Every structure is written in C-alpha cells, then in structure tokens.
C-alpha cells in the first residue's frame, strides 16, 4: 500500500497558545503519514501531531471543530470525557487520586521525551 503524506507547514510564531483555534489541530494532525498504523514516532513534534489527530477527531465529533472554539476548550471537554471513561472502568477517579496518578505518570513520560531530544 502506498503511503500518502502531508508536508508539514511551519506554524506562525506565537500561534500555539491555549486560545489558538481548534482548527489548528487539523493542521498539526496532517503532519503525520496518512493510513499508516502504527505511525512511526521519531520526534516530540510527531507526538504532538498524534495527540492533535486524536483531539481533532474528538472536536469533529463534538462540534468543536471550528475557529470559534479554542484548543483549550477542546482539551477541557476531552479531559472531562476521559474522567467519565475512568468512572465507567476500573480507573474510577472517585476512588483516590487515579487521574492525578495518571497525570503524574504521563508527566514523567513527557519529561523523558524532552530529555531524549535535548529539550529539557
């Protein structure tokens, strides 16, 4: 199968803020190869693009995929839904600090990713 890819286009300086439009997620997501599973992750930009791809799908499904909505709004709604998912699984956020534990563990992974690429 032939891989279709999108060429990453640089984003304007200062454009990546919490108030950036949700539609920026689509642009970030399109830096990854299309129809490749699993996608090859080489850089932290790739990791961000993979997260953007997932959030862009969420934004589309929830009606947040428009310039009037911010990435921050998409993230807040997504995290709230993750909390609902945890509640309906063995990862119940009402029992202790499960979400906090997961967030701290994710932060460790993030810090390792930064140090591996010399950013931290």
Coordinates of C-alpha atoms in Angstrom, one line a residue, residues 19-81:
X19 CA -6.6 30.3 22.8
X20 CA -5.5 29.1 19.3
X21 CA -8.4 27.9 17.2
X22 CA -9.4 24.3 17.4
X23 CA -9.0 24.0 13.6
X24 CA -5.2 24.2 14.2
X25 CA -5.5 20.6 15.5
X26 CA -6.3 19.5 12.0
X27 CA -3.3 21.3 10.5
X28 CA -1.0 19.7 13.2
X29 CA -2.5 16.3 12.6
X30 CA -1.8 16.4 8.9
X31 CA 2.0 16.4 9.5
X32 CA 1.7 12.6 10.1
X33 CA 1.6 10.0 7.4
X34 CA -1.9 9.1 6.3
X35 CA -3.1 5.4 6.6
X36 CA 0.0 4.2 8.5
X37 CA -0.7 2.1 11.5
X38 CA 1.1 2.2 13.8
X39 CA 2.5 5.5 12.9
X40 CA 6.3 5.9 13.4
X41 CA 7.0 8.4 16.2
X42 CA 10.5 9.9 15.9
X43 CA 10.2 13.4 17.5
X44 CA 8.2 15.3 20.0
X45 CA 6.6 17.1 17.1
X46 CA 5.3 13.7 15.9
X47 CA 4.0 13.1 19.4
X48 CA 2.2 16.4 19.4
X49 CA 0.8 15.7 16.0
X50 CA -0.6 12.3 17.1
X51 CA -2.3 14.0 20.0
X52 CA -3.6 16.7 17.7
X53 CA -5.0 14.0 15.4
X54 CA -7.0 12.4 18.3
X55 CA -8.2 15.7 19.6
X56 CA -9.2 16.8 16.1
X57 CA -11.4 13.7 15.7
X58 CA -12.9 14.5 19.2
X59 CA -13.5 18.1 18.1
X60 CA -15.3 17.0 15.0
X61 CA -17.5 14.5 16.8
X62 CA -18.5 17.1 19.5
X63 CA -19.0 20.1 17.2
X64 CA -15.9 21.9 18.5
X65 CA -14.0 21.8 15.2
X66 CA -14.3 25.4 14.3
X67 CA -12.3 28.6 14.6
X68 CA -14.6 30.0 17.3
X69 CA -13.5 27.2 19.7
X70 CA -10.1 27.1 21.3
X71 CA -7.7 24.2 21.7
X72 CA -8.1 24.8 25.5
X73 CA -11.9 24.2 25.2
X74 CA -11.3 21.0 23.3
X75 CA -8.8 19.8 25.8
X76 CA -11.1 20.6 28.8
X77 CA -14.1 18.8 27.2
X78 CA -11.9 15.8 26.2
X79 CA -10.4 15.5 29.7
X80 CA -13.9 15.7 31.2
X81 CA -14.9 12.8 29.0

